[in-house]
Amino acid sequence: MPIFSAYDGTDLAYHVFGEGAPLVCLPGGPMQDSVYLGELGGLSTHRQLIVLDLRGTGRSATPKDSASYRCDRLVEDVEALREYVGLARMDLLAHSAGANLAVLYVTRHPERSNKLALITPSTMAVGIAPTGETRRAVARLRKGEPWFATAFPSLEAITAGKATNDDWAAIAPFFYGRWDTAAQAHQAAEDEQRNKEAADAFGAEGAFDPDTTRAALARFNAPVLLLAGEVDVGAPPGTVAEFAELLPNAKLVVQPEAGHFPWLDDADRFVAATATFFG
């Protein structure tokens, strides 16, 4: 497990899987231990995955300044990784909340960026927010599932701003294409892998300037893949499509019957889409 030093002296770790052309991967959460990504369903058989543990997560050190967890300040950690591994330009893949970091990186360092893949992306950085009805419409696609009758009222409570901790736990099945033993184990592990202090700071005031980011993305001509899960209430396909419209060279893929972690729901389909995009 290699270690390198960030701009402020914080030791950061990354993990390497596979061989071939490097692909830098950023986890979501926000501020989740990157272990949940695994090898992205076998994408490591096509590209060498360089998976960053964001500061304060996984094997990376906790910084002295907790304000450095803010998303815009994490950009220079990604740049330090690029320099450390010796890439003049890099392909970048980001999942969920990590998409915000990736977008801020490519708009600050477009000359260092090749292709970009945003997997079930969060849209905070560009000022797009899925509506409650959008999420509920996607959720209704699962009405034949045995857990639906319990989970859907909790989703309604969350979208109405009346959520309890029990409601958040109840909607977990909506994030997976199949709520099977593997998905339940994945979800249980995720709950233990997030740095909650860092997650709170990630989107703190000043982290995002959507108008500026949108303007910069309009000038970003590199190829961008946006991959949505058909049944993902976290990043509904319609919201991801709206995101894609901001980019001049974007390709939108909606993976059938996939949730927020599409490499778990259908690894072959996910790897085919991403490996073909990166070439």
Tab-separated table of C-alpha atoms in Angstrom:
chain	number	residue	atom	x	y	z
A	1	MET	CA	0.000	0.000	0.000
A	2	PRO	CA	1.862	3.151	-1.184
A	3	ILE	CA	1.880	6.312	0.919
A	4	PHE	CA	2.527	9.858	-0.272
A	5	SER	CA	2.430	13.297	1.310
A	6	ALA	CA	-0.309	15.843	0.613
A	7	TYR	CA	0.251	19.602	0.339
A	8	ASP	CA	-0.134	20.032	4.120
A	9	GLY	CA	1.995	17.045	5.074
A	10	THR	CA	-0.903	14.640	5.664
A	11	ASP	CA	0.062	11.080	4.672
A	12	LEU	CA	-2.344	9.668	2.097
A	13	ALA	CA	-2.666	6.063	0.962
A	14	TYR	CA	-3.785	4.494	-2.269
A	15	HIS	CA	-4.345	0.945	-3.478
A	16	VAL	CA	-3.333	-0.582	-6.808
A	17	PHE	CA	-5.293	-3.352	-8.533
A	18	GLY	CA	-4.523	-4.930	-11.873
A	19	GLU	CA	-2.186	-3.924	-14.648
A	20	GLY	CA	-2.311	-1.773	-17.751
A	21	ALA	CA	-2.985	1.918	-18.267
A	22	PRO	CA	-3.659	3.670	-14.926
A	23	LEU	CA	-7.166	4.768	-13.954
A	24	VAL	CA	-7.417	6.922	-10.840
A	25	CYS	CA	-10.562	6.128	-8.801
A	26	LEU	CA	-12.240	8.326	-6.187
A	27	PRO	CA	-14.696	6.890	-3.629
A	28	GLY	CA	-17.980	8.424	-2.542
A	29	GLY	CA	-19.767	8.420	0.786
A	30	PRO	CA	-18.922	11.224	1.145
A	31	MET	CA	-15.633	10.414	2.858
A	32	GLN	CA	-16.019	6.638	2.702
A	33	ASP	CA	-13.207	4.118	3.060
A	34	SER	CA	-12.443	3.125	-0.529
A	35	VAL	CA	-12.595	-0.593	0.329
A	36	TYR	CA	-16.282	-0.665	-0.656
A	37	LEU	CA	-15.296	-0.151	-4.313
A	38	GLY	CA	-13.407	-3.431	-4.382
A	39	GLU	CA	-11.997	-3.871	-7.886
A	40	LEU	CA	-15.136	-2.368	-9.434
A	41	GLY	CA	-16.565	-5.659	-10.543
A	42	GLY	CA	-13.427	-6.714	-12.367
A	43	LEU	CA	-12.559	-3.466	-14.142
A	44	SER	CA	-9.027	-4.187	-12.899
A	45	THR	CA	-8.717	-6.813	-15.641
A	46	HIS	CA	-8.813	-3.983	-18.188
A	47	ARG	CA	-7.081	-1.092	-16.403
A	48	GLN	CA	-4.733	-0.610	-13.478
A	49	LEU	CA	-6.938	0.878	-10.770
A	50	ILE	CA	-5.295	3.466	-8.517
A	51	VAL	CA	-7.824	3.882	-5.719
A	52	LEU	CA	-7.316	6.795	-3.330
A	53	ASP	CA	-8.158	6.689	0.363
A	54	LEU	CA	-9.305	10.251	0.980
A	55	ARG	CA	-7.756	11.957	3.998
A	56	GLY	CA	-9.174	10.668	7.254
A	57	THR	CA	-10.463	7.469	5.644
A	58	GLY	CA	-9.077	3.976	5.077
A	59	ARG	CA	-5.308	3.895	5.513
A	60	SER	CA	-4.851	7.644	5.038
A	61	ALA	CA	-3.962	9.802	8.028
A	62	THR	CA	-6.282	12.187	9.833
A	63	PRO	CA	-5.336	15.788	9.025
A	64	LYS	CA	-4.609	18.367	11.706
A	65	ASP	CA	-7.155	20.752	10.184
A	66	SER	CA	-10.632	19.242	9.877
A	67	ALA	CA	-11.607	22.069	7.499
A	68	SER	CA	-9.354	20.380	4.926
A	69	TYR	CA	-12.096	17.756	4.471
A	70	ARG	CA	-14.073	20.311	2.456
A	71	CYS	CA	-14.571	19.071	-1.094
A	72	ASP	CA	-12.855	21.962	-2.881
A	73	ARG	CA	-9.803	21.530	-0.637
A	74	LEU	CA	-9.553	17.833	-1.448
A	75	VAL	CA	-8.799	18.736	-5.076
A	76	GLU	CA	-5.144	19.275	-4.280
A	77	ASP	CA	-4.927	15.804	-2.724
A	78	VAL	CA	-5.944	14.377	-6.089
A	79	GLU	CA	-3.381	16.566	-7.810
A	80	ALA	CA	-0.700	15.396	-5.362
A	81	LEU	CA	-1.586	11.777	-6.201
A	82	ARG	CA	-1.273	12.488	-9.919
A	83	GLU	CA	2.160	14.002	-9.412
A	84	TYR	CA	3.289	11.166	-7.131
A	85	VAL	CA	2.384	8.409	-9.581
A	86	GLY	CA	3.942	10.364	-12.442
A	87	LEU	CA	0.987	10.908	-14.787
A	88	ALA	CA	1.185	13.907	-17.097
A	89	ARG	CA	-2.555	13.523	-17.702
A	90	MET	CA	-4.935	11.057	-16.119
A	91	ASP	CA	-8.158	9.187	-16.683
A	92	LEU	CA	-10.430	9.565	-13.686
A	93	LEU	CA	-13.376	7.553	-12.348
A	94	ALA	CA	-15.492	8.725	-9.427
A	95	HIS	CA	-18.459	7.210	-7.636
A	96	SER	CA	-21.390	8.992	-5.998
A	97	ALA	CA	-20.213	11.922	-3.817
A	98	GLY	CA	-16.745	11.487	-5.285
A	99	ALA	CA	-18.145	12.865	-8.544
A	100	ASN	CA	-18.238	16.310	-6.926
A	101	LEU	CA	-14.521	16.067	-6.213
A	102	ALA	CA	-13.776	14.796	-9.715
A	103	VAL	CA	-15.729	17.636	-11.310
A	104	LEU	CA	-13.921	20.233	-9.219
A	105	TYR	CA	-10.609	18.600	-10.154
A	106	VAL	CA	-11.160	18.632	-13.916
A	107	THR	CA	-12.410	22.220	-13.861
A	108	ARG	CA	-9.377	23.364	-11.843
A	109	HIS	CA	-6.873	21.202	-13.752
A	110	PRO	CA	-8.340	20.584	-17.223
A	111	GLU	CA	-4.860	20.341	-18.719
A	112	ARG	CA	-4.169	17.302	-16.502
A	113	SER	CA	-7.413	15.505	-17.329
A	114	ASN	CA	-8.176	12.909	-19.989
A	115	LYS	CA	-11.412	10.924	-19.879
A	116	LEU	CA	-13.774	11.166	-16.913
A	117	ALA	CA	-16.338	8.601	-15.740
A	118	LEU	CA	-18.946	9.605	-13.157
A	119	ILE	CA	-20.711	6.570	-11.699
A	120	THR	CA	-24.162	7.173	-10.133
A	121	PRO	CA	-22.935	10.708	-9.452
A	122	SER	CA	-23.927	13.191	-6.808
A	123	THR	CA	-24.795	16.535	-8.386
A	124	MET	CA	-24.124	19.008	-5.560
A	125	ALA	CA	-21.181	20.631	-7.329
A	126	VAL	CA	-23.378	21.685	-10.253
A	127	GLY	CA	-26.377	22.738	-8.205
A	128	ILE	CA	-28.794	20.026	-9.347
A	129	ALA	CA	-31.016	18.466	-6.697
A	130	PRO	CA	-33.297	15.486	-7.372
A	131	THR	CA	-36.856	16.218	-6.302
A	132	GLY	CA	-38.733	14.029	-3.899
A	133	GLU	CA	-41.142	13.036	-6.655
A	134	THR	CA	-38.235	12.040	-8.905
A	135	ARG	CA	-36.923	9.732	-6.209
A	136	ARG	CA	-40.371	8.313	-5.453
A	137	ALA	CA	-41.028	7.631	-9.137
A	138	VAL	CA	-37.849	5.560	-9.370
A	139	ALA	CA	-38.690	3.799	-6.107
A	140	ARG	CA	-42.101	2.765	-7.417
A	141	LEU	CA	-40.345	0.609	-10.010
A	142	ARG	CA	-39.625	-1.743	-7.096
A	143	LYS	CA	-43.232	-2.096	-5.905
A	144	GLY	CA	-43.163	-5.848	-6.499
A	145	GLU	CA	-40.316	-6.383	-3.998
A	146	PRO	CA	-41.214	-7.981	-0.634
A	147	TRP	CA	-39.583	-5.145	1.318
A	148	PHE	CA	-41.302	-2.337	-0.647
A	149	ALA	CA	-44.282	-1.897	1.679
A	150	THR	CA	-41.952	-1.106	4.582
A	151	ALA	CA	-39.341	0.894	2.680
A	152	PHE	CA	-41.550	3.188	0.597
A	153	PRO	CA	-43.268	4.996	3.514
A	154	SER	CA	-39.813	5.670	4.941
A	155	LEU	CA	-38.702	7.152	1.633
A	156	GLU	CA	-41.797	9.357	1.657
A	157	ALA	CA	-40.925	10.532	5.168
A	158	ILE	CA	-37.373	11.353	4.089
A	159	THR	CA	-38.446	13.310	1.011
A	160	ALA	CA	-40.944	15.206	3.183
A	161	GLY	CA	-38.195	16.179	5.632
A	162	LYS	CA	-39.633	14.070	8.450
A	163	ALA	CA	-37.077	11.275	8.583
A	164	THR	CA	-36.006	9.295	11.614
A	165	ASN	CA	-32.903	7.122	11.876
A	166	ASP	CA	-35.156	4.116	11.354
A	167	ASP	CA	-36.381	5.598	8.069
A	168	TRP	CA	-32.846	5.933	6.734
A	169	ALA	CA	-32.142	2.318	7.631
A	170	ALA	CA	-35.382	1.126	6.030
A	171	ILE	CA	-34.625	2.566	2.575
A	172	ALA	CA	-31.317	0.700	2.147
A	173	PRO	CA	-32.824	-1.830	-0.315
A	174	PHE	CA	-33.573	0.983	-2.774
A	175	PHE	CA	-29.830	1.459	-3.356
A	176	TYR	CA	-29.249	-2.054	-4.674
A	177	GLY	CA	-30.596	-3.799	-7.744
A	178	ARG	CA	-31.074	-6.945	-5.629
A	179	TRP	CA	-31.547	-6.852	-1.871
A	180	ASP	CA	-29.789	-10.173	-1.369
A	181	THR	CA	-27.243	-11.414	1.161
A	182	ALA	CA	-24.347	-9.795	-0.684
A	183	ALA	CA	-26.110	-6.420	-0.827
A	184	GLN	CA	-27.010	-6.593	2.861
A	185	ALA	CA	-23.402	-7.383	3.803
A	186	HIS	CA	-22.187	-4.526	1.602
A	187	GLN	CA	-24.592	-2.105	3.272
A	188	ALA	CA	-23.657	-3.245	6.784
A	189	ALA	CA	-19.964	-2.746	6.047
A	190	GLU	CA	-20.589	0.701	4.571
A	191	ASP	CA	-22.135	1.904	7.802
A	192	GLU	CA	-18.806	1.292	9.554
A	193	GLN	CA	-16.582	2.790	6.859
A	194	ARG	CA	-17.588	6.458	6.765
A	195	ASN	CA	-15.753	9.238	8.593
A	196	LYS	CA	-18.768	11.153	9.877
A	197	GLU	CA	-16.827	14.272	10.890
A	198	ALA	CA	-15.248	14.423	7.446
A	199	ALA	CA	-18.600	13.793	5.763
A	200	ASP	CA	-20.119	16.759	7.613
A	201	ALA	CA	-17.257	19.007	6.473
A	202	PHE	CA	-17.232	17.757	2.857
A	203	GLY	CA	-20.090	19.994	1.702
A	204	ALA	CA	-19.581	22.841	4.183
A	205	GLU	CA	-20.268	26.428	3.174
A	206	GLY	CA	-17.906	27.495	0.411
A	207	ALA	CA	-17.275	24.002	-0.905
A	208	PHE	CA	-19.277	24.526	-4.079
A	209	ASP	CA	-19.880	27.358	-6.537
A	210	PRO	CA	-22.324	25.798	-9.007
A	211	ASP	CA	-22.452	28.695	-11.469
A	212	THR	CA	-18.676	28.811	-11.809
A	213	THR	CA	-18.454	25.026	-12.092
A	214	ARG	CA	-21.161	24.887	-14.748
A	215	ALA	CA	-19.381	27.530	-16.809
A	216	ALA	CA	-16.101	25.622	-16.573
A	217	LEU	CA	-17.744	22.328	-17.516
A	218	ALA	CA	-19.232	23.959	-20.605
A	219	ARG	CA	-15.631	24.475	-21.764
A	220	PHE	CA	-14.464	20.974	-20.801
A	221	ASN	CA	-14.309	19.082	-24.082
A	222	ALA	CA	-12.810	15.792	-22.891
A	223	PRO	CA	-15.052	12.689	-23.094
A	224	VAL	CA	-17.238	12.135	-20.031
A	225	LEU	CA	-19.251	9.017	-19.198
A	226	LEU	CA	-22.186	9.414	-16.825
A	227	LEU	CA	-23.499	6.031	-15.706
A	228	ALA	CA	-26.810	5.851	-13.854
A	229	GLY	CA	-28.588	2.874	-12.323
A	230	GLU	CA	-32.120	2.375	-13.614
A	231	VAL	CA	-33.544	1.887	-10.102
A	232	ASP	CA	-31.172	4.148	-8.134
A	233	VAL	CA	-33.020	6.587	-5.871
A	234	GLY	CA	-29.693	8.141	-4.845
A	235	ALA	CA	-28.819	9.375	-8.342
A	236	PRO	CA	-32.012	8.991	-10.373
A	237	PRO	CA	-31.456	8.563	-14.126
A	238	GLY	CA	-33.359	11.755	-14.943
A	239	THR	CA	-31.120	13.764	-12.651
A	240	VAL	CA	-27.976	12.217	-14.138
A	241	ALA	CA	-29.322	13.040	-17.614
A	242	GLU	CA	-29.719	16.674	-16.529
A	243	PHE	CA	-26.092	16.614	-15.374
A	244	ALA	CA	-24.993	15.215	-18.742
A	245	GLU	CA	-26.583	18.147	-20.548
A	246	LEU	CA	-24.036	20.474	-18.928
A	247	LEU	CA	-21.130	18.765	-20.697
A	248	PRO	CA	-20.292	19.207	-24.396
A	249	ASN	CA	-18.851	15.702	-24.865
A	250	ALA	CA	-20.929	13.551	-22.506
A	251	LYS	CA	-22.253	10.023	-22.927
A	252	LEU	CA	-25.136	8.888	-20.711
A	253	VAL	CA	-25.554	5.190	-19.939
A	254	VAL	CA	-28.427	3.857	-17.825
A	255	GLN	CA	-27.624	0.362	-16.561
A	256	PRO	CA	-30.789	-1.764	-16.437
A	257	GLU	CA	-31.954	-3.034	-13.029
A	258	ALA	CA	-28.978	-1.418	-11.288
A	259	GLY	CA	-28.949	0.640	-8.103
A	260	HIS	CA	-26.317	2.923	-6.628
A	261	PHE	CA	-23.546	0.316	-6.867
A	262	PRO	CA	-23.888	-0.964	-10.447
A	263	TRP	CA	-20.715	-3.074	-10.364
A	264	LEU	CA	-22.403	-5.203	-7.677
A	265	ASP	CA	-25.703	-5.577	-9.527
A	266	ASP	CA	-24.271	-6.671	-12.883
A	267	ALA	CA	-20.481	-6.663	-12.968
A	268	ASP	CA	-20.249	-7.783	-16.584
A	269	ARG	CA	-22.510	-5.039	-17.860
A	270	PHE	CA	-20.790	-2.401	-15.731
A	271	VAL	CA	-17.293	-3.437	-16.799
A	272	ALA	CA	-18.318	-3.593	-20.449
A	273	ALA	CA	-19.622	-0.025	-20.343
A	274	THR	CA	-16.690	1.482	-18.473
A	275	ALA	CA	-13.922	-0.490	-20.188
A	276	THR	CA	-15.340	0.367	-23.621
A	277	PHE	CA	-15.475	4.040	-22.686
A	278	PHE	CA	-11.907	4.203	-21.468
A	279	GLY	CA	-10.671	2.036	-24.353
